[in-house]
PDB file of C-alpha atoms in Angstrom:
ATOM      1  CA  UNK A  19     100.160 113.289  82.333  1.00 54.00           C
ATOM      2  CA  UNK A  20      98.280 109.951  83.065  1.00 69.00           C
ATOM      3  CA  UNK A  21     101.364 107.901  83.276  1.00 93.00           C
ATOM      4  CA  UNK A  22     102.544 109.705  87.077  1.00 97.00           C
ATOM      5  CA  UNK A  23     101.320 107.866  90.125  1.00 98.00           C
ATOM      6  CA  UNK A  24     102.061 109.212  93.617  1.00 98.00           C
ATOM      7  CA  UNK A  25     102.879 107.043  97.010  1.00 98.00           C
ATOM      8  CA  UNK A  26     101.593 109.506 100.240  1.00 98.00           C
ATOM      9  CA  UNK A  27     102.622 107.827 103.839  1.00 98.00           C
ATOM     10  CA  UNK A  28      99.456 108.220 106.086  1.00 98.00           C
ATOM     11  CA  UNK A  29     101.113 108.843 109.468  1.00 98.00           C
ATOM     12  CA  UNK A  30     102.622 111.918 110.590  1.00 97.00           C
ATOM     13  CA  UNK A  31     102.383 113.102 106.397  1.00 98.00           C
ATOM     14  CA  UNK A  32      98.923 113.070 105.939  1.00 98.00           C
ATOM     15  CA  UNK A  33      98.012 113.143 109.576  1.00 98.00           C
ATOM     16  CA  UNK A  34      99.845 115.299 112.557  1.00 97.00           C
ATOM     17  CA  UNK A  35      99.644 112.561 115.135  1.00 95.00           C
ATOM     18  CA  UNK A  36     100.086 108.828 114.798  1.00 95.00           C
ATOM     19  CA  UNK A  37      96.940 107.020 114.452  1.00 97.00           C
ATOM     20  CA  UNK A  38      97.554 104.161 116.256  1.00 96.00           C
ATOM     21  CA  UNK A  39      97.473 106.258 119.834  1.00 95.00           C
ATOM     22  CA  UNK A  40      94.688 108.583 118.306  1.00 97.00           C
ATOM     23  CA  UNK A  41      92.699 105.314 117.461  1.00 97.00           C
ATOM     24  CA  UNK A  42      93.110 103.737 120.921  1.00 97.00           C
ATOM     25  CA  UNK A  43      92.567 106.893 122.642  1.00 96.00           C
ATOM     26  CA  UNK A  44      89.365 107.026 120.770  1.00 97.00           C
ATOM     27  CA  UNK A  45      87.649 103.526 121.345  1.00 95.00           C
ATOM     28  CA  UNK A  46      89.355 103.365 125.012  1.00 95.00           C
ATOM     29  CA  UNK A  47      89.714 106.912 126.153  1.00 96.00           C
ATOM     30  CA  UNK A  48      92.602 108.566 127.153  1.00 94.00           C
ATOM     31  CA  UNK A  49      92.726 107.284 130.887  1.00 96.00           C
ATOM     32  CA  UNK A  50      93.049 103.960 129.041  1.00 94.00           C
ATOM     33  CA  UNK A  51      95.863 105.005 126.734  1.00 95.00           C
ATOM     34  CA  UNK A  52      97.968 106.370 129.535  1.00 94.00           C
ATOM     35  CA  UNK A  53      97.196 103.632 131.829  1.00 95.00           C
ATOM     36  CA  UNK A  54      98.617 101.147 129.329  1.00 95.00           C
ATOM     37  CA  UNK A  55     101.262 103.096 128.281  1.00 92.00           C
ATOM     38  CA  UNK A  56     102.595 103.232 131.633  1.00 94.00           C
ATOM     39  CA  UNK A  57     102.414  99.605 132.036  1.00 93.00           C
ATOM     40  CA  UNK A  58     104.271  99.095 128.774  1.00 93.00           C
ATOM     41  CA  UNK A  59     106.979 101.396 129.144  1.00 93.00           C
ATOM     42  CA  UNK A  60     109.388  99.031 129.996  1.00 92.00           C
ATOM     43  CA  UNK A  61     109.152  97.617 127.022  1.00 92.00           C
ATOM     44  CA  UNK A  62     109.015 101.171 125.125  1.00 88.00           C
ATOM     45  CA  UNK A  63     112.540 101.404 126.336  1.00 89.00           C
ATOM     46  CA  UNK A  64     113.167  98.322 124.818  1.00 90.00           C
ATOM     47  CA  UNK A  65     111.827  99.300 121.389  1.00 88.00           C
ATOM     48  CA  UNK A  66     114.019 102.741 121.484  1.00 86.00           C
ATOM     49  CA  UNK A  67     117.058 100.827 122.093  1.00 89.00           C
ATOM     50  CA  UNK A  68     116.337  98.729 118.916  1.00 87.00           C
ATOM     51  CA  UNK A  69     115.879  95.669 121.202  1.00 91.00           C
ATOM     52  CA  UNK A  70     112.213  94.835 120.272  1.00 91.00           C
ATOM     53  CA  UNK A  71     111.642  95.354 116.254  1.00 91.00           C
ATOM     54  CA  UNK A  72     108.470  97.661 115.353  1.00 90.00           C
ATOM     55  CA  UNK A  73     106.366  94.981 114.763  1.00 94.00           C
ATOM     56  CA  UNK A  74     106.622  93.352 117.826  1.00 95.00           C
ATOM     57  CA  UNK A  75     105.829  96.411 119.612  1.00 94.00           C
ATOM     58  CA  UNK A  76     103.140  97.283 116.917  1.00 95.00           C
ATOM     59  CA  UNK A  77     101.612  93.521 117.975  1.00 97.00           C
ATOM     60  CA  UNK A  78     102.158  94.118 122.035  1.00 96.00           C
ATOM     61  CA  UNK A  79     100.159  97.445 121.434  1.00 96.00           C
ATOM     62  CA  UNK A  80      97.462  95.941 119.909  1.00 97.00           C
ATOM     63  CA  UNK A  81      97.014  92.692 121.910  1.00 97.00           C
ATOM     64  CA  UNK A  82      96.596  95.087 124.868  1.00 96.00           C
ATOM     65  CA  UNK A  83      93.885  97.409 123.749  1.00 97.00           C
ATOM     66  CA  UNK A  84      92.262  95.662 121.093  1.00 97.00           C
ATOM     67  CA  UNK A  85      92.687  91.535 121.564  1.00 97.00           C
ATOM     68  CA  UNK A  86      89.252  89.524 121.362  1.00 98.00           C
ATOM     69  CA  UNK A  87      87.080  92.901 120.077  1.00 97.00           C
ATOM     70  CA  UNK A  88      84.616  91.704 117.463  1.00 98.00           C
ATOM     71  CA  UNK A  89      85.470  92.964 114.273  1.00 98.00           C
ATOM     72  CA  UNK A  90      82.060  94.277 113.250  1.00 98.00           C
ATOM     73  CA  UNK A  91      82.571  96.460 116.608  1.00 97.00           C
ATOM     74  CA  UNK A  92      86.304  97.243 115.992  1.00 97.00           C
ATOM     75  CA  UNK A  93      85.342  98.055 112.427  1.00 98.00           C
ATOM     76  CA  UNK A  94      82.082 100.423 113.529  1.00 98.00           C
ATOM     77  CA  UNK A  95      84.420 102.463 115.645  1.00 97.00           C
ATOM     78  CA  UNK A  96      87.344 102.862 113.187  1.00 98.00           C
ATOM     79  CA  UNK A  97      84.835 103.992 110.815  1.00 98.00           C
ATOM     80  CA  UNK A  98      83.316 106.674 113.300  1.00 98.00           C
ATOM     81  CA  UNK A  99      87.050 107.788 114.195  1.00 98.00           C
ATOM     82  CA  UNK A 100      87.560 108.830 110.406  1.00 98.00           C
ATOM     83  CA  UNK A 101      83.999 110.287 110.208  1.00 97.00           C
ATOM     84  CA  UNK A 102      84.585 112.320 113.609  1.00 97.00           C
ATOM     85  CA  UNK A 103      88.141 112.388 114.965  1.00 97.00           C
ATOM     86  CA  UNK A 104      90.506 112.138 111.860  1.00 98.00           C
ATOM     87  CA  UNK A 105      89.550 114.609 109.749  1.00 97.00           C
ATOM     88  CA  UNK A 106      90.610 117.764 112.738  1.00 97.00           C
ATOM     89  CA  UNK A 107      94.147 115.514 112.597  1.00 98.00           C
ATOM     90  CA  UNK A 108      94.672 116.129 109.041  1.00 98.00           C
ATOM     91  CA  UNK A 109      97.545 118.152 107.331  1.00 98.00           C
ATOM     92  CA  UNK A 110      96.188 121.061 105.111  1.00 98.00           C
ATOM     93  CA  UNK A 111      98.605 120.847 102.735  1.00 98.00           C
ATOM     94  CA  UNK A 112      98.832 116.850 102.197  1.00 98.00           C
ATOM     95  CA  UNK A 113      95.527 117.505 101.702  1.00 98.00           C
ATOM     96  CA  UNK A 114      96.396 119.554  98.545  1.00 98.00           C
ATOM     97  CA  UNK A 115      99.282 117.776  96.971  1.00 98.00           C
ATOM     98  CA  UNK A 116      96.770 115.057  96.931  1.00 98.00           C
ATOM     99  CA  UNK A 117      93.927 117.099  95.541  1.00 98.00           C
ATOM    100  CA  UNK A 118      96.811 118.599  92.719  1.00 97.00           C
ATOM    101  CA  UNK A 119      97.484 114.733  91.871  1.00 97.00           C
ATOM    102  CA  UNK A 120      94.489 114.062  91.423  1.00 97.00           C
ATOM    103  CA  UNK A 121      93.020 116.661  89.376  1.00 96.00           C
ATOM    104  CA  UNK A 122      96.177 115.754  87.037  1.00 95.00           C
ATOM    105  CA  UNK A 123      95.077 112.745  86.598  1.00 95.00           C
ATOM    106  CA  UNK A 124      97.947 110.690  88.288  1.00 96.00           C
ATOM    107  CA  UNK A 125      97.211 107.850  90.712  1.00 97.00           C
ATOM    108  CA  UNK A 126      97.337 108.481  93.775  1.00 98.00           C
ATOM    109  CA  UNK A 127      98.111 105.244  96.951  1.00 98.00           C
ATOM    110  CA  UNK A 128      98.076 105.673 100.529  1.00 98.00           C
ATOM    111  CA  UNK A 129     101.060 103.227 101.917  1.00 98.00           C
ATOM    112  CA  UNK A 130     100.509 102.862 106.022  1.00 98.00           C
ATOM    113  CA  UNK A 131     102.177 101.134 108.841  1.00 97.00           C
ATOM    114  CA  UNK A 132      98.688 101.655 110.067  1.00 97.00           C
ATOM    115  CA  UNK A 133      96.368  99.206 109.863  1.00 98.00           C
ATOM    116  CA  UNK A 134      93.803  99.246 106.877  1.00 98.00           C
ATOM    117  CA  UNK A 135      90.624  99.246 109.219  1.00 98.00           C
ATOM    118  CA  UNK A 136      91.299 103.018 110.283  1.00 98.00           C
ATOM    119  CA  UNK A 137      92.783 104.003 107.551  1.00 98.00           C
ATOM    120  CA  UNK A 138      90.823 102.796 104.259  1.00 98.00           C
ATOM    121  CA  UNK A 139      87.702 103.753 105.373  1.00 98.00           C
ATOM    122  CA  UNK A 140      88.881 107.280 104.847  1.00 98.00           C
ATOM    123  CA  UNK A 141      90.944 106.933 101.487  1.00 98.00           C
ATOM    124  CA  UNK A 142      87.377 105.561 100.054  1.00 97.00           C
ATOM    125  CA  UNK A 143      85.909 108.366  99.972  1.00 97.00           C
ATOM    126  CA  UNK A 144      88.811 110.788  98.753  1.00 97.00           C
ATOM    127  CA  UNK A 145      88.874 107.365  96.455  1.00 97.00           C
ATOM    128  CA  UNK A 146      92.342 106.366  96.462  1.00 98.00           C
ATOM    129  CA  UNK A 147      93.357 102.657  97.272  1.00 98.00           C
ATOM    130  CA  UNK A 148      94.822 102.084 100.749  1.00 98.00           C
ATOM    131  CA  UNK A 149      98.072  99.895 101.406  1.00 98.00           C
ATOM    132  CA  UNK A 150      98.164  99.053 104.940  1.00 98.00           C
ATOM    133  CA  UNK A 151      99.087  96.597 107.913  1.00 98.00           C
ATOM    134  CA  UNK A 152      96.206  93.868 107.832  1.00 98.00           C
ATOM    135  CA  UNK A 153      95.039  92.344 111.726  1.00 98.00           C
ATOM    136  CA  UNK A 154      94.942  89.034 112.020  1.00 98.00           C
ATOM    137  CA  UNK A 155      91.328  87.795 112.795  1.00 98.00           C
ATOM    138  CA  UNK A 156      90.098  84.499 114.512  1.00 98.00           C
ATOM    139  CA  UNK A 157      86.756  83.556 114.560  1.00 98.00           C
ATOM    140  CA  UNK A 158      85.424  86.911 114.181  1.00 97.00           C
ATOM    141  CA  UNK A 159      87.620  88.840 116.419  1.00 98.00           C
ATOM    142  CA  UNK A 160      90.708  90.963 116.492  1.00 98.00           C
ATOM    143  CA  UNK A 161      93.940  89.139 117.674  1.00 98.00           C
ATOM    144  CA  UNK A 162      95.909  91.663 117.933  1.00 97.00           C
ATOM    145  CA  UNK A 163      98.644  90.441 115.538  1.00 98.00           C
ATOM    146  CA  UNK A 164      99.086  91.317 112.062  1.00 98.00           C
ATOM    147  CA  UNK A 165      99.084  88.927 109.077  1.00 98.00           C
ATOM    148  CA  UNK A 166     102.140  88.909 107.605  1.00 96.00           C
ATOM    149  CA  UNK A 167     104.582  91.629 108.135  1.00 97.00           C
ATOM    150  CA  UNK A 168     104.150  95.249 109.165  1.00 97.00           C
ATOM    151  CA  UNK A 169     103.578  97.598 106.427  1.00 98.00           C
ATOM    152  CA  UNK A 170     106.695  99.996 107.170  1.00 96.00           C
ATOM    153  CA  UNK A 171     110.198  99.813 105.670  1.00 96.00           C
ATOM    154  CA  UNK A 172     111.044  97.769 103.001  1.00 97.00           C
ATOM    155  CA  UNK A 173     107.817  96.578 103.674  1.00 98.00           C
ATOM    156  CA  UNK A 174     106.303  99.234 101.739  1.00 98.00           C
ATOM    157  CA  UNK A 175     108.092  98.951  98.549  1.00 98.00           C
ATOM    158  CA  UNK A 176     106.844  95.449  98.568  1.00 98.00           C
ATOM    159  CA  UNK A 177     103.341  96.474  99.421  1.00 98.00           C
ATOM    160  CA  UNK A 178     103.792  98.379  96.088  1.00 98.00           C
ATOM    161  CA  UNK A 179     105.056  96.453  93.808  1.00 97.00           C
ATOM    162  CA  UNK A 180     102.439  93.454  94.416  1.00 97.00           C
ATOM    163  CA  UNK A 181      99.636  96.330  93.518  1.00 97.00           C
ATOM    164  CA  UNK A 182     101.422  98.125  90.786  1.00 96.00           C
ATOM    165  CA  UNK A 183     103.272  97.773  87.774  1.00 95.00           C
ATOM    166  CA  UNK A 184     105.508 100.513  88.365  1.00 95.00           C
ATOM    167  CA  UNK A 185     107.383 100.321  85.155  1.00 93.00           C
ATOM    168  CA  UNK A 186     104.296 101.674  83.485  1.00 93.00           C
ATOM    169  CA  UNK A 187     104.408 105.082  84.934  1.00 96.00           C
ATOM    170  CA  UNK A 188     106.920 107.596  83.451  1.00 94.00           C
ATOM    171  CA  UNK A 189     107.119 109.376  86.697  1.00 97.00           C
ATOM    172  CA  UNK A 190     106.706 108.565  90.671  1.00 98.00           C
ATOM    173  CA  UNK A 191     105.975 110.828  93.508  1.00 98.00           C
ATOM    174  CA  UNK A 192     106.205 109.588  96.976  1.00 98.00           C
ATOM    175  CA  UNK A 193     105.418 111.277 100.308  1.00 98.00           C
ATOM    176  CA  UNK A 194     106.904 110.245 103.672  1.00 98.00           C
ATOM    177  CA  UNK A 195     108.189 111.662 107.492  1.00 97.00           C
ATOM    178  CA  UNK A 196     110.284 108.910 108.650  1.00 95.00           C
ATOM    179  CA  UNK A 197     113.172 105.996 108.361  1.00 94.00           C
ATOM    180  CA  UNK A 198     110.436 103.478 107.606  1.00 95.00           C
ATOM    181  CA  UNK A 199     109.828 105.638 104.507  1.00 98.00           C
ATOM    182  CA  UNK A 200     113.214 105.927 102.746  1.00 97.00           C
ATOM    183  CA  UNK A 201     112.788 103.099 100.752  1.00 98.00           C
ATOM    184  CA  UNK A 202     109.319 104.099  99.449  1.00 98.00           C
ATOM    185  CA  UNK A 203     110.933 107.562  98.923  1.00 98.00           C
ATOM    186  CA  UNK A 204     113.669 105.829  96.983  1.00 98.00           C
ATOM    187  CA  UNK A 205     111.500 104.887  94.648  1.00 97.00           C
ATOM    188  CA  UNK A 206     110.593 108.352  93.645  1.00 97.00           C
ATOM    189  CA  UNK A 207     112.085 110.515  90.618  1.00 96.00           C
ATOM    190  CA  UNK A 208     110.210 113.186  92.739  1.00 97.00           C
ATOM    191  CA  UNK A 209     110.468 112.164  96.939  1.00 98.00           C
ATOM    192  CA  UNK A 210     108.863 114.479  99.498  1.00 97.00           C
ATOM    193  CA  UNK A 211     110.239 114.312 102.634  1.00 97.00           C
ATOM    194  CA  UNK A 212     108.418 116.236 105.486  1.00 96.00           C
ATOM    195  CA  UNK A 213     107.272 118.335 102.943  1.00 95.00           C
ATOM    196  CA  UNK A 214     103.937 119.146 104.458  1.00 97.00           C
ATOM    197  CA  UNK A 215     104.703 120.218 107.960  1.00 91.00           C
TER     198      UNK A 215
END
């Protein structure tokens, strides 16, 4: 059937560690990650106890390891971390459900919190479009905020609808591990929830 298109969350469905912390760890090494992490767990409480929302944390994250990095080197570096990190963080059997879509014919979209940069550089080459957070830029380097909201939640379902005409498939798949996927999953005749672990 050509008329089925499938939604796959990238983040602890696809991959079996968030990317965010496997990203960071990679450009700034882990004595970096855990250094910052300790300075920011204050806040981490915070964002447990519902206090800060998940972008704000998302943002506080980023500003820390990433603020004033030159895109072209932010960019080079994402691109070597799904060349030479991401691929031993993948799940074997996401891996298939996507290969099954797609030799069916259906369309297959990646919908991420993540941002796009270390994400979509991967989904090109298994050639499936990439919904993800976008970082805000400012003259040529990475802010560490996000333009417009994060891709998570409701978020997603908005993501989705902006790129796709969903009333012209028959029949939706959709792929998810988390609360900030229920509403994607909602959308789904057919939802997968921690299906591949």
């Amino acid at each position: 059937m050509k008329n089925v298109i499938a939604f796959f969350d990238f983040d602890g469905t696809i991959t079996a560690k968030d990317t965010l912390f496997e990203i960071i760890r990679f450009q700034k090494g882990g004595a970096a990650l855990y250094l910052g992490m300790a300075l920011l767990s204050p806040l981490l409480v915070l964002f447990k106890m519902k206090a800060i929302s998940n972008q704000q944390m998302k943002e506080i994250v980023l500003r820390l390891y990433f603020r004033n990095t030159p895109i072209e080197v932010f960019q080079q570096v994402c691109n070597d971390f799904c060349r030479l990190r991401l691929p031993s963080l993948l799940r074997p059997k996401a891996l298939n459900a996507i290969a099954w879509h797609q030799s069916e014919g259906h369309q297959v979209y990646i919908v991420t919190a993540s941002a796009e940069n270390w994400v979509a550089p991967w989904s090109e080459t298994m050639k499936i479009p990439c919904l993800g957070s976008i970082l805000e830029l400012k003259d040529g380097l990475v802010t560490g905020r996000l333009v417009g909201k994060n891709c998570n939640g409701n978020e997603k379902v908005c993501r989705i609808r902006e790129a796709v005409h969903l009333t012209t498939y028959a029949t939706i798949y959709a792929y998810g591990d988390s609360s900030g996927d229920k509403e994607m999953l909602a959308l789904a005749q057919h939802p997968g929830f921690r299906t591949f672990e």
